[in-house]
CSV table of C-alpha atoms in Angstrom, one decimal:
chain,number,residue,atom,x,y,z
A,1052,MET,CA,18.1,53.9,18.4
A,1053,LEU,CA,19.4,53.7,22.0
A,1054,HIS,CA,21.0,56.7,23.5
A,1055,THR,CA,23.0,56.7,26.7
A,1056,ILE,CA,22.8,59.5,29.2
A,1057,SER,CA,25.4,60.8,31.6
A,1058,PRO,CA,24.7,60.5,35.3
A,1059,GLN,CA,24.7,64.3,35.6
A,1060,ASP,CA,22.2,64.8,32.8
A,1061,MET,CA,20.0,62.1,34.3
A,1062,GLN,CA,20.0,63.8,37.6
A,1063,GLU,CA,19.2,67.2,36.1
A,1064,MET,CA,16.5,65.8,33.9
A,1065,GLU,CA,14.8,63.8,36.7
A,1066,ARG,CA,14.8,66.9,38.9
A,1067,ALA,CA,13.4,69.1,36.1
A,1068,PHE,CA,10.6,66.5,35.5
A,1069,LEU,CA,9.7,66.3,39.1
A,1070,ASP,CA,9.7,70.1,39.6
A,1071,GLY,CA,7.8,70.7,36.4
A,1072,THR,CA,5.1,68.2,36.8
A,1073,GLN,CA,4.8,67.8,40.5
A,1074,TYR,CA,5.0,64.1,40.0
A,1075,PRO,CA,5.7,62.4,43.4
A,1076,SER,CA,9.3,61.4,43.5
A,1077,ILE,CA,8.5,58.4,45.7
A,1078,LEU,CA,6.5,56.9,42.7
A,1079,LEU,CA,9.7,56.9,40.6
A,1080,MET,CA,11.4,55.0,43.4
A,1081,GLU,CA,8.5,52.6,43.5
A,1082,HIS,CA,8.6,52.0,39.7
A,1083,ALA,CA,12.3,51.4,40.0
A,1084,ALA,CA,11.9,48.9,42.8
A,1085,GLN,CA,9.2,47.0,40.9
A,1086,ALA,CA,11.6,46.6,38.0
A,1087,VAL,CA,14.3,45.3,40.3
A,1088,VAL,CA,12.0,42.7,41.8
A,1089,ASP,CA,10.9,41.6,38.3
A,1090,CYS,CA,14.5,40.8,37.7
A,1091,VAL,CA,15.0,39.1,41.0
A,1092,GLU,CA,12.2,36.7,40.2
A,1093,ARG,CA,14.3,35.4,37.3
A,1094,TYR,CA,17.0,34.2,39.8
A,1095,ALA,CA,15.1,33.4,43.1
A,1096,PRO,CA,12.2,31.0,43.5
A,1097,LYS,CA,8.9,32.2,44.6
A,1098,GLY,CA,9.0,32.6,48.4
A,1099,GLY,CA,12.8,32.3,48.3
A,1100,ARG,CA,15.3,34.2,50.5
A,1101,VAL,CA,17.0,37.3,49.0
A,1102,LEU,CA,19.6,39.6,50.6
A,1103,PHE,CA,19.2,43.3,49.8
A,1104,ILE,CA,22.3,45.4,50.6
A,1105,CYS,CA,21.4,49.0,50.7
A,1106,GLY,CA,23.3,52.3,51.0
A,1107,GLY,CA,22.0,55.4,52.7
A,1108,GLY,CA,21.0,57.4,49.6
A,1109,ASN,CA,18.4,57.0,46.9
A,1110,ASN,CA,20.0,53.8,45.5
A,1111,GLY,CA,19.6,52.3,48.9
A,1112,GLY,CA,16.0,53.6,48.9
A,1113,ASP,CA,15.4,51.7,45.7
A,1114,GLY,CA,16.7,48.6,47.4
A,1115,CYS,CA,14.6,49.0,50.5
A,1116,ALA,CA,11.5,49.5,48.3
A,1117,ALA,CA,12.4,46.4,46.4
A,1118,ALA,CA,12.8,44.3,49.6
A,1119,ARG,CA,9.3,45.4,50.7
A,1120,ILE,CA,7.8,44.5,47.3
A,1121,TRP,CA,9.7,41.1,47.4
A,1122,MET,CA,8.1,40.4,50.8
A,1123,GLN,CA,4.7,41.5,49.4
A,1124,ARG,CA,5.1,39.0,46.7
A,1125,GLY,CA,5.7,36.2,49.2
A,1126,GLY,CA,9.4,36.2,49.5
A,1127,LYS,CA,11.8,36.4,52.4
A,1128,ALA,CA,14.0,39.5,52.6
A,1129,ASP,CA,17.2,40.0,54.6
A,1130,VAL,CA,18.4,43.6,54.5
A,1131,TRP,CA,21.9,45.0,55.2
A,1132,LEU,CA,22.0,48.8,55.7
A,1133,LEU,CA,24.9,51.2,55.8
A,1134,SER,CA,22.7,53.6,57.8
A,1135,SER,CA,19.9,53.3,60.2
A,1136,PRO,CA,16.4,54.0,58.7
A,1137,ALA,CA,16.0,57.0,61.1
A,1138,LYS,CA,19.1,58.7,59.6
A,1139,MET,CA,18.1,58.1,55.9
A,1140,LYS,CA,16.5,61.1,54.3
A,1141,GLY,CA,13.7,61.8,51.8
A,1142,ASP,CA,12.1,58.9,49.9
A,1143,ALA,CA,15.0,56.6,50.9
A,1144,GLY,CA,14.2,57.2,54.5
A,1145,THR,CA,10.5,56.7,54.0
A,1146,ASN,CA,11.1,53.3,52.3
A,1147,ALA,CA,13.6,52.2,54.9
A,1148,CYS,CA,11.1,53.0,57.7
A,1149,LEU,CA,8.3,51.2,55.8
A,1150,LEU,CA,10.5,48.2,55.4
A,1151,ASN,CA,11.2,48.2,59.1
A,1152,VAL,CA,7.4,48.3,59.9
A,1153,CYS,CA,6.9,45.3,57.5
A,1154,GLY,CA,9.2,43.2,59.7
A,1155,ALA,CA,12.2,42.6,57.4
A,1156,ASN,CA,15.3,41.1,59.0
A,1157,MET,CA,17.4,44.2,59.0
A,1158,THR,CA,21.1,44.5,60.0
A,1159,ILE,CA,23.1,47.8,60.2
A,1160,LEU,CA,26.6,47.4,59.0
A,1161,TYR,CA,29.2,49.3,61.1
A,1162,GLY,CA,32.3,47.4,60.1
A,1163,GLU,CA,33.0,44.1,58.4
A,1164,ALA,CA,30.0,42.6,56.8
A,1165,PRO,CA,28.9,39.1,58.1
A,1166,GLU,CA,28.7,36.0,56.0
A,1167,ILE,CA,25.8,35.9,53.5
A,1168,PRO,CA,23.1,33.5,54.7
A,1169,ALA,CA,23.6,30.1,53.2
A,1170,ASP,CA,20.0,29.7,52.0
A,1171,CYS,CA,19.9,33.0,50.0
A,1172,ALA,CA,19.0,32.5,46.4
A,1173,ALA,CA,20.3,35.9,45.2
A,1174,VAL,CA,21.7,39.3,46.3
A,1175,VAL,CA,20.5,42.8,45.4
A,1176,ASP,CA,23.3,45.4,45.2
A,1177,ALA,CA,21.7,48.7,46.1
A,1178,LEU,CA,24.7,50.4,47.8
A,1179,PHE,CA,25.7,53.1,45.4
A,1180,GLY,CA,24.3,54.5,42.1
A,1181,THR,CA,25.8,56.1,39.0
A,1182,GLY,CA,27.0,59.2,40.8
A,1183,LEU,CA,29.8,57.4,42.8
A,1184,SER,CA,33.2,59.1,42.2
A,1185,ARG,CA,35.4,57.5,44.9
A,1186,ALA,CA,36.7,54.0,45.8
A,1187,LEU,CA,34.6,52.0,48.3
A,1188,GLU,CA,35.8,51.6,51.8
A,1189,GLY,CA,34.8,50.4,55.2
A,1190,ALA,CA,31.5,48.5,55.5
A,1191,ALA,CA,30.6,49.1,51.9
A,1192,LEU,CA,33.8,47.6,50.7
A,1193,SER,CA,33.3,44.6,53.0
A,1194,ALA,CA,29.8,44.1,51.7
A,1195,VAL,CA,31.0,44.2,48.1
A,1196,GLN,CA,33.7,41.6,48.8
A,1197,ARG,CA,31.0,39.3,50.4
A,1198,MET,CA,28.9,39.6,47.3
A,1199,ASN,CA,31.7,38.8,44.9
A,1200,GLU,CA,32.9,35.9,47.0
A,1201,SER,CA,29.4,34.4,47.4
A,1202,GLY,CA,29.0,32.8,44.0
A,1203,LEU,CA,25.3,34.0,44.1
A,1204,PRO,CA,23.7,35.9,41.3
A,1205,VAL,CA,23.9,39.6,42.1
A,1206,ILE,CA,21.3,42.0,40.7
A,1207,ALA,CA,22.7,45.6,40.7
A,1208,VAL,CA,20.4,48.5,41.1
A,1209,ASP,CA,21.2,51.1,38.4
A,1210,ILE,CA,24.9,50.2,38.2
A,1211,PRO,CA,27.2,47.8,40.0
A,1212,SER,CA,28.5,49.5,43.2
A,1213,GLY,CA,32.1,50.7,42.6
A,1214,VAL,CA,31.6,51.5,38.9
A,1215,ASP,CA,31.8,55.1,37.7
A,1216,GLY,CA,28.6,55.7,35.8
A,1217,ALA,CA,30.2,58.2,33.4
A,1218,THR,CA,33.3,56.3,32.4
A,1219,GLY,CA,32.7,52.7,33.3
A,1220,GLN,CA,35.9,52.6,35.3
A,1221,ALA,CA,36.1,50.5,38.4
A,1222,LEU,CA,36.9,52.8,41.3
A,1223,GLY,CA,38.8,50.0,43.2
A,1224,GLU,CA,36.7,47.0,44.2
A,1225,ALA,CA,33.4,46.7,42.3
A,1226,VAL,CA,30.4,44.4,42.2
A,1227,HIS,CA,30.4,41.7,39.6
A,1228,ALA,CA,26.7,41.6,38.7
A,1229,ALA,CA,24.7,38.9,36.8
A,1230,SER,CA,22.2,41.5,35.8
A,1231,THR,CA,21.9,45.3,36.2
A,1232,VAL,CA,18.6,47.1,36.2
A,1233,THR,CA,19.0,50.7,35.2
A,1234,PHE,CA,16.3,53.3,34.7
A,1235,HIS,CA,15.1,55.4,31.8
A,1236,ARG,CA,18.3,55.2,29.6
A,1237,PRO,CA,21.6,53.3,29.9
A,1238,LYS,CA,24.4,55.4,31.3
A,1239,HIS,CA,27.8,55.7,29.5
A,1240,GLY,CA,29.4,53.5,32.1
A,1241,HIS,CA,27.1,50.6,31.4
A,1242,LEU,CA,28.6,50.2,27.9
A,1243,LEU,CA,32.2,51.2,28.5
A,1244,PHE,CA,34.6,48.6,29.9
A,1245,PRO,CA,35.1,47.4,32.5
A,1246,GLY,CA,31.7,48.6,33.6
A,1247,ARG,CA,30.0,46.7,30.7
A,1248,ALA,CA,31.5,43.4,31.9
A,1249,LEU,CA,30.8,44.1,35.5
A,1250,ALA,CA,27.1,45.0,34.8
A,1251,GLY,CA,26.3,41.6,33.3
A,1252,GLU,CA,23.0,41.6,31.4
A,1253,LEU,CA,21.7,45.2,31.2
A,1254,ILE,CA,18.0,45.8,31.6
A,1255,VAL,CA,16.7,49.3,31.0
A,1256,SER,CA,13.4,50.0,32.7
A,1257,ASP,CA,10.9,52.8,32.3
A,1258,ILE,CA,10.1,54.5,35.6
A,1259,GLY,CA,7.6,57.0,34.4
A,1260,ILE,CA,9.6,60.0,33.2
A,1261,LEU,CA,7.8,61.5,30.2
A,1262,PRO,CA,9.9,61.5,27.0
A,1263,GLU,CA,9.3,65.2,26.4
A,1264,TRP,CA,11.3,66.0,29.5
A,1265,ASP,CA,14.3,64.3,28.2
A,1266,GLY,CA,16.4,66.6,26.0
A,1267,ALA,CA,19.8,65.2,26.9
A,1268,GLN,CA,21.8,64.2,23.7
A,1269,GLY,CA,23.9,61.4,25.2
A,1270,ILE,CA,25.8,58.9,23.0
A,1271,GLU,CA,24.0,56.9,20.4
A,1272,VAL,CA,24.2,53.1,20.1
A,1273,LEU,CA,23.1,51.7,16.8
A,1274,GLU,CA,20.7,48.8,16.6
A,1275,ARG,CA,19.9,46.6,13.6
A,1276,GLU,CA,17.2,48.8,12.2
A,1277,ASP,CA,19.3,52.0,12.7
A,1278,ALA,CA,22.3,50.5,10.8
A,1279,ARG,CA,20.0,49.3,8.0
A,1280,ALA,CA,18.4,52.7,7.7
A,1281,LEU,CA,21.8,54.3,7.0
A,1282,LEU,CA,22.5,52.1,4.0
A,1283,PRO,CA,21.9,53.6,0.6
A,1284,ILE,CA,19.1,52.1,-1.5
A,1285,ARG,CA,20.4,49.9,-4.3
A,1286,ALA,CA,18.5,50.5,-7.5
A,1287,ARG,CA,17.4,47.6,-9.5
A,1288,ASP,CA,19.0,49.0,-12.7
A,1289,ALA,CA,22.3,49.7,-11.0
A,1290,HIS,CA,25.7,48.4,-12.2
A,1291,LYS,CA,29.2,48.0,-10.9
A,1292,GLY,CA,29.9,51.7,-11.6
A,1293,THR,CA,27.0,52.7,-9.5
A,1294,PHE,CA,28.4,51.2,-6.3
A,1295,GLY,CA,31.8,52.9,-6.5
A,1296,HIS,CA,35.4,52.0,-7.0
A,1297,VAL,CA,37.7,51.5,-4.0
A,1298,LEU,CA,41.4,51.9,-4.3
A,1299,LEU,CA,43.1,49.9,-1.7
A,1300,ILE,CA,46.7,50.8,-0.8
A,1301,ALA,CA,47.9,47.9,1.3
A,1302,GLY,CA,50.3,45.0,1.8
A,1303,SER,CA,54.0,44.4,1.6
A,1304,GLU,CA,56.2,41.3,1.5
A,1305,GLY,CA,55.1,39.1,4.3
A,1306,MET,CA,51.9,41.1,4.9
A,1307,ALA,CA,49.9,40.3,1.7
A,1308,GLY,CA,47.1,38.9,3.9
A,1309,ALA,CA,46.3,42.4,5.2
A,1310,ALA,CA,45.7,43.6,1.6
A,1311,CYS,CA,43.6,40.5,0.8
A,1312,LEU,CA,41.4,40.8,3.8
A,1313,SER,CA,40.6,44.5,3.1
A,1314,ALA,CA,39.9,43.8,-0.5
A,1315,GLN,CA,37.6,40.9,0.1
A,1316,ALA,CA,35.8,42.8,2.8
A,1317,ALA,CA,35.2,45.8,0.5
A,1318,LEU,CA,33.8,43.4,-2.1
A,1319,ARG,CA,31.6,41.7,0.5
A,1320,SER,CA,30.3,45.1,1.6
A,1321,GLY,CA,28.9,46.2,-1.7
A,1322,ALA,CA,31.7,48.0,-3.5
A,1323,GLY,CA,31.3,47.7,-7.3
A,1324,LEU,CA,35.0,47.6,-8.0
A,1325,VAL,CA,38.1,47.1,-5.9
A,1326,THR,CA,41.6,47.8,-7.1
A,1327,ALA,CA,44.5,46.9,-4.9
A,1328,ALA,CA,47.6,49.1,-5.5
A,1329,CYS,CA,50.5,47.1,-4.1
A,1330,CYS,CA,54.1,46.1,-4.4
A,1331,ALA,CA,55.1,43.2,-6.6
A,1332,PRO,CA,55.2,40.5,-3.9
A,1333,VAL,CA,51.6,41.1,-3.0
A,1334,ARG,CA,50.0,40.8,-6.5
A,1335,LEU,CA,50.1,37.0,-6.9
A,1336,THR,CA,48.6,36.4,-3.5
A,1337,MET,CA,45.9,39.0,-4.1
A,1338,GLN,CA,45.0,37.5,-7.5
A,1339,ASN,CA,44.8,34.0,-6.1
A,1340,LEU,CA,42.8,34.8,-2.9
A,1341,VAL,CA,40.7,37.6,-4.1
A,1342,PRO,CA,40.1,37.0,-7.8
A,1343,CYS,CA,37.2,39.5,-8.0
A,1344,ALA,CA,39.6,42.4,-7.1
A,1345,MET,CA,42.0,44.0,-9.5
A,1346,ALA,CA,45.7,44.2,-8.6
A,1347,LYS,CA,48.1,47.0,-9.8
A,1348,VAL,CA,51.8,46.8,-9.1
A,1349,VAL,CA,53.0,50.3,-8.2
A,1350,CYS,CA,56.6,49.4,-7.2
A,1351,THR,CA,58.9,46.4,-7.7
A,1352,GLY,CA,60.4,46.2,-4.2
A,1353,SER,CA,59.2,44.4,-1.1
A,1354,ALA,CA,57.2,47.4,0.2
A,1355,LEU,CA,55.9,50.8,-0.9
A,1356,ASP,CA,58.6,53.4,-1.7
A,1357,ALA,CA,58.7,57.0,-2.8
A,1358,GLY,CA,58.7,56.0,-6.4
A,1359,ALA,CA,55.1,54.7,-6.1
A,1360,ALA,CA,53.7,58.1,-5.3
A,1361,MET,CA,53.0,59.3,-8.8
A,1362,GLU,CA,51.4,56.0,-9.9
A,1363,LEU,CA,49.2,55.9,-6.7
A,1364,TYR,CA,48.1,59.5,-7.4
A,1365,ARG,CA,47.2,58.5,-11.0
A,1366,LEU,CA,45.2,55.4,-9.8
A,1367,ALA,CA,43.3,57.4,-7.2
A,1368,GLN,CA,41.8,59.7,-9.8
A,1369,GLY,CA,38.1,58.9,-10.3
A,1370,LYS,CA,37.9,56.5,-7.3
A,1371,ARG,CA,35.0,56.9,-4.9
A,1372,ALA,CA,37.0,55.9,-1.8
A,1373,LEU,CA,40.5,55.0,-0.7
A,1374,ALA,CA,41.6,52.5,2.0
A,1375,ILE,CA,45.2,53.2,3.0
A,1376,GLY,CA,47.5,51.4,5.4
A,1377,PRO,CA,47.0,47.7,6.2
A,1378,GLY,CA,50.4,46.0,6.0
A,1379,ILE,CA,52.3,48.8,4.1
A,1380,GLY,CA,55.1,49.1,6.7
A,1381,THR,CA,56.3,52.2,8.5
A,1382,ASP,CA,59.5,53.0,6.5
A,1383,GLU,CA,59.8,56.6,5.4
A,1384,GLY,CA,59.4,55.5,1.7
A,1385,ALA,CA,55.9,54.3,2.5
A,1386,TRP,CA,55.0,57.7,3.9
A,1387,ARG,CA,56.3,59.5,0.8
A,1388,ALA,CA,54.3,57.1,-1.3
A,1389,ILE,CA,51.0,57.9,0.4
A,1390,SER,CA,51.4,61.4,1.8
A,1391,GLN,CA,49.7,63.2,-1.1
A,1392,LEU,CA,46.7,60.9,-0.9
A,1393,VAL,CA,46.4,61.1,2.9
A,1394,VAL,CA,45.6,64.8,2.6
A,1395,SER,CA,43.6,64.6,-0.6
A,1396,ASP,CA,39.9,65.4,-0.9
A,1397,ILE,CA,39.0,61.8,-1.8
A,1398,PRO,CA,36.9,60.0,0.9
A,1399,LYS,CA,39.2,57.6,2.6
A,1400,VAL,CA,39.9,55.2,5.5
A,1401,ILE,CA,43.3,55.4,7.1
A,1402,ASP,CA,44.4,52.4,9.2
A,1403,ALA,CA,47.2,50.4,10.6
A,1404,ASP,CA,50.7,51.3,9.4
A,1405,ALA,CA,49.4,54.5,7.8
A,1406,LEU,CA,48.2,55.6,11.2
A,1407,ASN,CA,51.6,55.2,12.7
A,1408,LEU,CA,53.1,57.1,9.8
A,1409,LEU,CA,50.5,59.8,10.3
A,1410,ALA,CA,51.3,60.1,14.0
A,1411,ARG,CA,54.9,60.7,13.1
A,1412,HIS,CA,54.3,63.3,10.4
A,1413,LYS,CA,51.2,65.1,11.9
A,1414,ALA,CA,49.5,65.8,8.5
A,1415,LYS,CA,45.9,67.1,8.5
A,1416,VAL,CA,43.6,64.6,6.8
A,1417,GLY,CA,40.4,66.5,6.5
A,1418,ALA,CA,36.6,66.0,7.0
A,1419,ASN,CA,36.3,63.3,4.3
A,1420,THR,CA,38.5,60.8,6.4
A,1421,VAL,CA,37.9,58.0,8.8
A,1422,LEU,CA,40.8,57.1,11.1
A,1423,THR,CA,40.5,53.6,12.7
A,1424,PRO,CA,43.1,53.3,15.4
A,1425,HIS,CA,43.3,50.7,18.1
A,1426,PRO,CA,44.3,52.0,21.6
A,1427,GLY,CA,48.0,51.6,20.9
A,1428,GLU,CA,47.8,53.5,17.6
A,1429,MET,CA,45.6,56.1,19.3
A,1430,ALA,CA,48.2,56.5,22.1
A,1431,ARG,CA,50.9,57.3,19.5
A,1432,MET,CA,48.6,59.8,17.7
A,1433,CYS,CA,47.6,61.6,20.9
A,1434,GLY,CA,50.9,61.4,22.7
A,1435,ALA,CA,49.3,59.5,25.6
A,1436,GLU,CA,49.7,56.2,27.4
A,1437,VAL,CA,47.5,53.3,26.3
A,1438,GLU,CA,46.0,53.1,29.8
A,1439,GLU,CA,44.9,56.7,29.5
A,1440,ILE,CA,43.2,55.9,26.1
A,1441,VAL,CA,41.4,52.8,27.5
A,1442,ALA,CA,40.2,54.8,30.6
A,1443,SER,CA,38.8,57.7,28.6
A,1444,PRO,CA,38.0,56.5,25.0
A,1445,VAL,CA,35.1,58.9,24.4
A,1446,GLU,CA,37.2,62.0,25.4
A,1447,TYR,CA,40.2,61.0,23.4
A,1448,ALA,CA,38.2,60.1,20.3
A,1449,GLN,CA,36.4,63.4,20.4
A,1450,GLN,CA,39.6,65.3,20.9
A,1451,LEU,CA,41.4,63.7,18.0
A,1452,SER,CA,38.4,64.2,15.8
A,1453,GLN,CA,38.4,67.9,16.6
A,1454,ASP,CA,42.2,68.2,16.2
A,1455,MET,CA,42.2,66.4,12.8
A,1456,ASP,CA,38.9,67.6,11.6
A,1457,CYS,CA,37.8,64.1,10.7
A,1458,CYS,CA,35.9,61.1,11.9
A,1459,VAL,CA,37.7,58.9,14.4
A,1460,LEU,CA,36.7,55.2,15.1
A,1461,LEU,CA,38.6,54.0,18.2
A,1462,LYS,CA,38.5,50.3,18.2
A,1463,GLY,CA,37.8,48.2,21.3
A,1464,ALA,CA,35.3,45.8,22.8
A,1465,THR,CA,33.1,48.9,22.9
A,1466,THR,CA,34.1,50.9,19.8
A,1467,VAL,CA,33.8,54.7,20.0
A,1468,ILE,CA,33.0,56.7,16.8
A,1469,ALA,CA,33.4,60.5,17.0
A,1470,ARG,CA,32.8,63.3,14.5
A,1471,GLY,CA,33.1,66.7,16.2
A,1472,GLU,CA,30.4,66.8,18.9
A,1473,ASP,CA,28.6,63.7,17.5
A,1474,VAL,CA,29.6,60.5,19.3
A,1475,ALA,CA,28.4,56.9,18.9
A,1476,MET,CA,29.3,53.6,20.5
A,1477,ASN,CA,29.2,50.2,18.9
A,1478,VAL,CA,28.6,47.2,21.2
A,1479,THR,CA,28.4,44.4,18.6
A,1480,GLY,CA,31.3,42.0,18.3
A,1481,CYS,CA,32.9,39.4,20.7
A,1482,ASP,CA,36.1,38.0,22.0
A,1483,ALA,CA,36.5,35.8,18.9
A,1484,MET,CA,37.5,39.0,17.0
A,1485,GLY,CA,40.7,39.3,19.0
A,1486,THR,CA,42.7,37.9,16.2
A,1487,GLY,CA,45.1,39.4,13.6
A,1488,GLY,CA,43.4,40.9,10.5
A,1489,CYS,CA,40.0,41.8,11.9
A,1490,GLY,CA,41.0,45.5,11.7
A,1491,ASP,CA,41.9,45.1,8.0
A,1492,VAL,CA,38.4,43.7,7.4
A,1493,LEU,CA,36.8,46.7,9.0
A,1494,THR,CA,38.9,49.0,6.8
A,1495,GLY,CA,37.5,47.4,3.7
A,1496,VAL,CA,33.9,47.5,5.0
A,1497,ILE,CA,34.1,51.2,5.7
A,1498,ALA,CA,35.8,52.1,2.5
A,1499,ALA,CA,33.1,50.2,0.5
A,1500,LEU,CA,30.3,52.0,2.3
A,1501,MET,CA,31.9,55.4,1.6
A,1502,ALA,CA,32.3,54.3,-2.1
A,1503,GLN,CA,28.6,53.8,-2.2
A,1504,GLY,CA,28.0,57.4,-1.1
A,1505,MET,CA,27.8,57.2,2.7
A,1506,THR,CA,29.3,60.0,4.8
A,1507,PRO,CA,32.4,59.1,6.8
A,1508,TYR,CA,30.5,59.2,10.1
A,1509,ASP,CA,27.6,57.0,8.8
A,1510,ALA,CA,30.0,54.6,7.1
A,1511,ALA,CA,32.0,54.2,10.3
A,1512,ARG,CA,29.0,53.7,12.5
A,1513,ALA,CA,27.3,51.2,10.1
A,1514,GLY,CA,30.6,49.5,9.3
A,1515,ALA,CA,31.4,48.9,13.0
A,1516,TYR,CA,28.0,47.5,13.6
A,1517,TYR,CA,28.0,45.0,10.7
A,1518,HIS,CA,31.7,44.1,11.3
A,1519,GLY,CA,30.8,43.2,14.9
A,1520,ILE,CA,27.7,41.2,13.8
A,1521,ALA,CA,29.9,39.2,11.4
A,1522,GLY,CA,32.3,38.4,14.3
A,1523,GLU,CA,29.4,37.2,16.4
A,1524,ASP,CA,28.1,35.0,13.6
A,1525,ALA,CA,31.6,33.6,12.9
A,1526,SER,CA,31.9,32.8,16.6
A,1527,LYS,CA,28.6,30.9,16.6
A,1528,LYS,CA,29.7,28.9,13.5
A,1529,HIS,CA,33.3,28.1,14.5
A,1530,GLY,CA,33.6,28.7,18.2
A,1531,SER,CA,35.4,31.7,19.6
A,1532,ARG,CA,38.9,30.2,19.6
A,1533,ALA,CA,38.8,29.0,16.1
A,1534,VAL,CA,37.7,32.2,14.3
A,1535,THR,CA,40.1,33.9,11.9
A,1536,ALA,CA,39.7,37.3,10.2
A,1537,TRP,CA,38.8,35.5,7.0
A,1538,ASP,CA,35.9,33.8,8.8
A,1539,VAL,CA,34.7,37.3,9.9
A,1540,CYS,CA,35.0,38.5,6.3
A,1541,ASP,CA,33.0,35.5,5.0
A,1542,MET,CA,30.2,36.2,7.5
A,1543,LEU,CA,29.7,39.8,6.4
A,1544,ARG,CA,26.0,40.4,5.6
A,1545,ILE,CA,25.3,44.1,5.0
A,1546,GLU,CA,21.7,44.4,4.3
């Protein structure tokens, strides 16, 4: 399993390792530089000309060492520096001076950066690392603008300059990299947008820090084997009762599709039985499109109303998991229908319209619950602006999880799952999933996994992973613009 690390924890861990082992710090820089040059070789021909743009700190030292190694491998290196080698300190200064001795073509930037040489094959961005906390200005800003205008592949050292390593936010102008070579572990900002997009292909390289010196928790990122390991074993003598019964409370007139998508996804994700509790206009559509699910009419009107509360409570008895919210509407009658179940002890997923009702009524949902808001729903629940949610998804997901004492899955191109102090990110999925109904599919997936005995946190993590993989597979099959939520549902393969 991958684990990210914060820039601060990385700095502290690296210092503890060097102090505790007396390992030469300049060797860490050498290892980092070798990894950068290995990446450069994928973009520049042997003996080709590469521009290395280096800051005055350790990131710039990595770049200077990489330029020297590129020359030692037969390449031509142009180097732009924000500071003269004599003014650079520590290992960075040592490598800058070594590079000068090796005869690199070096230019100190005092103002506007010059044009990038026409025969350069690639550019290495070694201006600033993951500790940057301010917008670029002056010569650094000019150099970044030159990189972005060049059309050349840019290899970022540790993180694209201008990106906050902790949040992924662009601090003004930032480098658009083709590849980013980071060290030891990915940083949070590599996987949170817009940093994830700006980083391009992410390469994580070992630079020699021994694993026993790394005790930072970080944020976990599930990979295929991790997701598979979370799934409960399916016994050969099992039956439909073994795999749990999901009660889905979804749909209204004009929104029957939301109920159908959730029901089909729950069946595709291994639930033994699915019952859709719905208003009368939804039943026929449900029985036609999802014949393997049962449909129970709980009210005769066009949407859930208060009169459905007693029947919903009766249907919920004995169910392993509930899925509440897709397409139910936000009228007060819908809240009165579901309010008793929202605070019940039955494992449940609360999504879509139910989240907006929950934001209005501020009920406590409890530890057996997964909330699955998108940023707009999250903003309403937290009393924040959407832009604030997008800028700090980890912090908002953790805070809501603590406030509601439940698991929160904040949807996005990078999904954040929080349960108390435990945090995970999911990076599967693609732009093809930006279509109505994909969230309803995820609701059904998570409910089915909980019905099979998984904890809310495990079901949310695994559900997000497999949901994203289904979206990727649907995109490969149909093309990103042609994918519908039903296609995503059809591609679910939870195994």
